[in-house]
Tab-separated table of C-alpha atoms and ligand atoms in Angstrom:
chain	number	residue	atom	x	y	z
A	1	MET	CA	-5.373	41.820	-11.302
A	2	LEU	CA	-2.108	43.228	-9.873
A	3	PHE	CA	0.867	41.190	-8.640
A	4	GLY	CA	3.613	43.229	-6.983
A	5	GLY	CA	2.520	46.220	-9.038
A	6	LYS	CA	2.403	44.247	-12.297
A	7	LYS	CA	-0.644	43.376	-14.352
A	8	GLU	CA	-1.101	39.631	-14.773
A	9	SER	CA	-0.490	39.990	-18.517
A	10	GLU	CA	2.919	41.572	-17.821
A	11	ILE	CA	4.242	38.666	-15.780
A	12	ASP	CA	6.970	36.750	-17.614
A	13	TYR	CA	5.975	33.217	-16.631
A	14	THR	CA	8.688	31.643	-18.780
A	15	SER	CA	11.492	33.296	-16.867
A	16	LEU	CA	9.779	32.606	-13.523
A	17	ARG	CA	9.693	28.945	-14.557
A	18	GLU	CA	13.379	28.974	-15.551
A	19	GLN	CA	14.273	30.491	-12.173
A	20	MET	CA	12.144	27.889	-10.397
A	21	VAL	CA	13.990	25.061	-12.180
A	22	ASP	CA	17.460	26.529	-11.600
A	23	ARG	CA	17.050	27.557	-7.953
A	24	GLN	CA	14.460	25.237	-6.437
A	25	LEU	CA	15.120	22.050	-8.428
A	26	ALA	CA	18.588	21.798	-10.025
A	27	GLY	CA	19.979	23.887	-7.146
A	28	ARG	CA	18.677	21.316	-4.662
A	29	GLY	CA	19.912	18.219	-6.412
A	30	VAL	CA	17.222	17.241	-8.949
A	31	LYS	CA	19.366	15.903	-11.812
A	32	ASP	CA	17.158	13.936	-14.231
A	33	LYS	CA	17.154	15.852	-17.520
A	34	CYS	CA	13.668	14.650	-18.499
A	35	VAL	CA	12.252	15.831	-15.173
A	36	LEU	CA	13.936	19.243	-15.398
A	37	SER	CA	12.762	19.632	-18.979
A	38	ALA	CA	9.165	18.675	-18.045
A	39	MET	CA	9.214	21.187	-15.178
A	40	ARG	CA	10.486	23.819	-17.628
A	41	SER	CA	7.611	23.076	-20.044
A	42	VAL	CA	4.457	22.713	-17.961
A	43	PRO	CA	2.753	26.086	-17.321
A	44	ARG	CA	2.140	25.697	-13.571
A	45	HIS	CA	0.305	29.059	-13.416
A	46	LEU	CA	-2.535	27.574	-15.514
A	47	PHE	CA	-3.160	24.905	-12.848
A	48	VAL	CA	-3.562	27.211	-9.839
A	49	PRO	CA	-6.680	29.300	-9.037
A	50	ASP	CA	-6.613	32.693	-10.845
A	51	ASN	CA	-5.898	34.647	-7.666
A	52	TYR	CA	-2.683	32.640	-7.116
A	53	CYS	CA	-1.238	32.970	-10.654
A	54	GLY	CA	1.426	35.397	-9.488
A	55	GLU	CA	2.619	32.908	-6.843
A	56	ALA	CA	2.517	29.818	-9.043
A	57	TYR	CA	6.326	29.498	-9.263
A	58	ASP	CA	7.001	30.204	-5.581
A	59	ASP	CA	8.771	27.642	-3.407
A	60	ASN	CA	5.655	26.348	-1.632
A	61	PRO	CA	2.365	24.475	-2.052
A	62	LEU	CA	-0.799	26.507	-2.841
A	63	PRO	CA	-4.497	25.943	-2.095
A	64	ILE	CA	-6.642	24.610	-4.965
A	65	GLY	CA	-9.994	24.514	-3.098
A	66	HIS	CA	-11.784	21.734	-1.171
A	67	GLU	CA	-8.970	21.933	1.439
A	68	GLN	CA	-6.578	20.396	-1.096
A	69	THR	CA	-3.267	21.737	-2.391
A	70	ILE	CA	-0.980	21.737	-5.410
A	71	SER	CA	2.351	20.390	-4.175
A	72	GLN	CA	5.511	22.496	-3.918
A	73	PRO	CA	7.486	22.381	-7.224
A	74	PHE	CA	10.458	20.604	-5.572
A	75	ILE	CA	8.212	17.810	-4.244
A	76	VAL	CA	6.621	17.291	-7.684
A	77	ALA	CA	10.042	17.099	-9.366
A	78	SER	CA	11.667	14.956	-6.696
A	79	MET	CA	8.814	12.412	-6.545
A	80	THR	CA	8.827	12.197	-10.349
A	81	GLU	CA	12.609	11.634	-10.376
A	82	HIS	CA	12.325	8.841	-7.809
A	83	LEU	CA	9.781	7.007	-10.006
A	84	ASP	CA	12.600	6.136	-12.463
A	85	ILE	CA	10.307	6.389	-15.519
A	86	ASP	CA	11.028	7.017	-19.201
A	87	HIS	CA	9.076	7.512	-22.445
A	88	ASP	CA	8.015	3.834	-22.485
A	89	SER	CA	6.513	3.885	-19.009
A	90	LYS	CA	2.887	3.593	-17.989
A	91	VAL	CA	2.223	5.429	-14.746
A	92	LEU	CA	-0.648	5.540	-12.243
A	93	GLU	CA	-1.240	8.639	-10.131
A	94	ILE	CA	-3.538	8.662	-7.098
A	95	GLY	CA	-4.835	12.172	-6.333
A	96	THR	CA	-5.126	14.213	-9.551
A	97	GLY	CA	-5.945	17.462	-7.730
A	98	CYS	CA	-5.492	20.277	-10.252
A	99	GLY	CA	-3.595	17.950	-12.597
A	100	TYR	CA	-0.177	19.619	-12.435
A	101	GLN	CA	1.753	16.536	-11.327
A	102	THR	CA	-0.179	14.534	-13.944
A	103	ALA	CA	0.959	16.920	-16.681
A	104	VAL	CA	4.596	16.685	-15.560
A	105	LEU	CA	4.336	12.879	-15.718
A	106	ALA	CA	2.635	13.046	-19.128
A	107	GLU	CA	5.603	15.017	-20.523
A	108	ILE	CA	7.863	12.065	-19.691
A	109	ALA	CA	5.832	8.838	-19.750
A	110	ARG	CA	4.017	7.019	-22.571
A	111	GLU	CA	0.730	6.997	-20.677
A	112	VAL	CA	-0.566	8.378	-17.380
A	113	CYS	CA	-3.684	7.085	-15.625
A	114	THR	CA	-4.883	9.332	-12.807
A	115	ILE	CA	-7.643	8.917	-10.209
A	116	GLU	CA	-9.292	11.690	-8.178
A	117	ILE	CA	-11.978	11.319	-5.517
A	118	ILE	CA	-13.418	14.891	-5.592
A	119	PRO	CA	-15.616	15.373	-8.711
A	120	SER	CA	-15.176	19.130	-9.210
A	121	LEU	CA	-11.377	18.912	-8.898
A	122	LEU	CA	-11.341	16.199	-11.560
A	123	ASP	CA	-13.609	18.276	-13.846
A	124	ASN	CA	-11.209	21.176	-13.536
A	125	ALA	CA	-8.141	18.979	-14.155
A	126	ARG	CA	-9.792	17.488	-17.263
A	127	GLU	CA	-10.334	21.030	-18.595
A	128	ASN	CA	-6.654	21.779	-17.993
A	129	PHE	CA	-5.564	18.641	-19.896
A	130	LYS	CA	-7.874	19.583	-22.783
A	131	THR	CA	-6.598	23.170	-22.929
A	132	LEU	CA	-2.993	21.944	-23.027
A	133	CYS	CA	-3.816	19.161	-25.552
A	134	TYR	CA	-2.503	16.188	-23.555
A	135	ARG	CA	-3.466	12.972	-25.354
A	136	ASN	CA	-1.728	10.444	-23.106
A	137	ILE	CA	-3.727	11.038	-19.901
A	138	LYS	CA	-6.649	8.847	-18.787
A	139	THR	CA	-8.738	10.056	-15.867
A	140	ARG	CA	-11.086	8.298	-13.479
A	141	LEU	CA	-13.319	9.494	-10.638
A	142	GLY	CA	-13.168	7.331	-7.516
A	143	ASP	CA	-11.166	5.974	-4.611
A	144	GLY	CA	-7.622	5.500	-5.834
A	145	SER	CA	-6.585	3.221	-2.991
A	146	CYS	CA	-8.062	0.366	-5.033
A	147	GLY	CA	-5.940	1.343	-8.039
A	148	TRP	CA	-7.105	0.798	-11.622
A	149	PRO	CA	-7.010	-2.976	-12.230
A	150	GLU	CA	-8.209	-2.726	-15.862
A	151	GLU	CA	-5.183	-0.579	-16.760
A	152	ALA	CA	-2.587	-2.486	-14.665
A	153	PRO	CA	0.288	-3.284	-14.561
A	154	PHE	CA	2.081	0.043	-14.099
A	155	ASP	CA	5.799	0.790	-14.291
A	156	GLY	CA	5.371	3.498	-11.677
A	157	ILE	CA	2.721	4.528	-9.137
A	158	ILE	CA	2.741	7.936	-7.475
A	159	VAL	CA	0.431	8.691	-4.560
A	160	THR	CA	-0.072	12.382	-3.729
A	161	ALA	CA	-2.142	12.025	-0.538
A	162	ALA	CA	-0.833	10.502	2.707
A	163	ALA	CA	-1.929	6.945	3.499
A	164	PRO	CA	-1.646	5.082	6.807
A	165	ARG	CA	0.065	2.175	5.001
A	166	VAL	CA	0.918	1.039	1.460
A	167	PRO	CA	-2.421	-0.024	-0.110
A	168	GLU	CA	-2.084	-3.725	-1.027
A	169	ALA	CA	-4.082	-3.289	-4.258
A	170	LEU	CA	-1.572	-0.733	-5.520
A	171	LEU	CA	1.381	-2.998	-4.821
A	172	GLU	CA	-0.326	-5.768	-6.778
A	173	GLN	CA	-0.761	-3.466	-9.779
A	174	LEU	CA	2.924	-2.582	-9.927
A	175	GLU	CA	5.083	-4.224	-12.621
A	176	GLU	CA	8.020	-6.280	-11.368
A	177	ASN	CA	10.889	-3.846	-10.739
A	178	GLY	CA	8.343	-0.988	-10.817
A	179	VAL	CA	8.459	1.791	-8.215
A	180	MET	CA	5.775	3.330	-6.023
A	181	VAL	CA	6.394	6.686	-4.323
A	182	ILE	CA	3.966	7.315	-1.461
A	183	PRO	CA	3.715	9.494	1.666
A	184	LEU	CA	2.968	7.329	4.714
A	185	GLY	CA	1.592	8.457	8.059
A	186	SER	CA	-1.297	10.381	9.467
A	187	GLY	CA	0.518	12.980	11.561
A	188	MET	CA	0.417	16.754	11.199
A	189	GLY	CA	3.357	18.929	10.134
A	190	TYR	CA	6.297	17.313	8.380
A	191	SER	CA	5.878	14.028	10.178
A	192	GLN	CA	4.922	11.788	7.283
A	193	ASP	CA	7.534	9.589	5.610
A	194	LEU	CA	7.900	9.767	1.851
A	195	VAL	CA	8.876	6.243	0.849
A	196	LYS	CA	9.947	4.530	-2.345
A	197	VAL	CA	8.748	0.942	-2.696
A	198	ARG	CA	10.262	-1.235	-5.423
A	199	ARG	CA	8.493	-4.472	-6.308
A	200	THR	CA	11.196	-7.111	-6.709
A	201	SER	CA	10.952	-10.855	-7.364
A	202	GLN	CA	11.746	-11.306	-3.644
A	203	GLY	CA	8.908	-8.971	-2.596
A	204	PRO	CA	8.603	-5.218	-1.934
A	205	VAL	CA	11.736	-3.309	-0.890
A	206	GLN	CA	11.010	-0.052	0.935
A	207	GLU	CA	13.353	2.938	1.188
A	208	PHE	CA	12.758	6.077	3.286
A	209	LEU	CA	13.327	9.275	1.275
A	210	TYR	CA	12.503	12.269	3.518
A	211	HIS	CA	9.772	13.789	5.702
A	212	VAL	CA	6.800	15.452	3.987
A	213	ARG	CA	3.410	17.016	4.682
A	214	PHE	CA	0.568	15.889	2.422
A	215	VAL	CA	-3.215	16.051	2.763
A	216	PRO	CA	-4.623	12.752	4.079
A	217	MET	CA	-5.925	10.128	1.670
A	218	ARG	CA	-9.694	9.732	1.787
A	219	GLY	CA	-11.835	6.696	1.030
A	220	GLU	CA	-11.208	3.133	2.109
A	221	VAL	CA	-7.841	3.724	3.808
A	222	GLU	CA	-9.286	6.467	6.051
A	223	GLY	CA	-9.151	5.642	9.737
A	224	GLY	CA	-6.982	2.592	9.097
A	225	GLY	CA	-3.891	2.039	11.241
B	1	SAH	N1	-1.222	15.705	-7.534
B	1	SAH	C1	-1.589	17.019	-7.050
B	1	SAH	C2	-1.746	17.039	-5.558
B	1	SAH	C3	-3.161	16.951	-5.191
B	1	SAH	S1	-3.501	17.008	-3.457
B	1	SAH	C4	-0.611	18.054	-7.534
B	1	SAH	O1	-0.290	18.051	-8.688
B	1	SAH	O2	-0.196	18.917	-6.821
B	1	SAH	C5	-4.079	15.365	-3.210
B	1	SAH	C6	-5.304	14.981	-3.980
B	1	SAH	O3	-5.613	13.634	-3.637
B	1	SAH	C7	-6.553	15.792	-3.672
B	1	SAH	O4	-7.080	16.320	-4.856
B	1	SAH	C8	-7.511	14.764	-3.047
B	1	SAH	O5	-8.863	15.011	-3.338
B	1	SAH	C9	-7.014	13.469	-3.675
B	1	SAH	N2	-7.370	12.240	-2.960
B	1	SAH	C10	-7.404	12.031	-1.621
B	1	SAH	N3	-7.744	10.770	-1.358
B	1	SAH	C11	-7.939	10.149	-2.552
B	1	SAH	C12	-8.318	8.830	-2.936
B	1	SAH	N4	-8.567	7.855	-2.042
B	1	SAH	N5	-8.420	8.537	-4.251
B	1	SAH	C13	-8.168	9.494	-5.191
B	1	SAH	N6	-7.818	10.772	-4.881
B	1	SAH	C14	-7.690	11.090	-3.582
């Protein structure tokens, strides 16, 4: 296959990744060294469909089939940074998709549990984790809005599909002082709010981060107001 006149095998993915980190992430204010290092390590081009390999490090989301997308690199890095996790953390992700965000989390955290509702996307993500030899990722097929009670509590929860409201079950599975990052809203365009919810001893404290556009969450939350 040809990309801008180059054969796929001639593309220097390592330098594309370096450029992505310098321009799209560090250049826009992502500071956490662990996040930047994870984004420098994970081969994003292996998570996108073959015909998009040449665009894997571009500054935008890409289709991954089933009307779903792999998020823009900046969004992946920024959401990960807002989770405030380290190498001792246990993290829950809702919406595995192709598994790219999961892999970025797995570079930083002790353990990542991820739930996906579309079977063939999860199969594909599992293959990606196997190919890249991740040993700290647990996967589950199902509706993530109910969380994963058997694995709770989590130090961080990241939701990568837009929900009408913060699912109560997820809040309950968050460790005290843990953070959830979740897009809220059902509108089109960049009308959803990315919010950061910290569970404190006085209850959840919610902070608006910025506007985003995610695919809607399916399952139990669908149609809710
Ligand atoms: N995390 C991905 C983004 C995937 S897009 C990345 O790295 O870019 C959002 C994903 O959420 C889709 O794969 C979609 O199927 C999944 N999803 C939607 N509703 C869900 C639900 N209730 N439970 C689990 N996964 C869900």
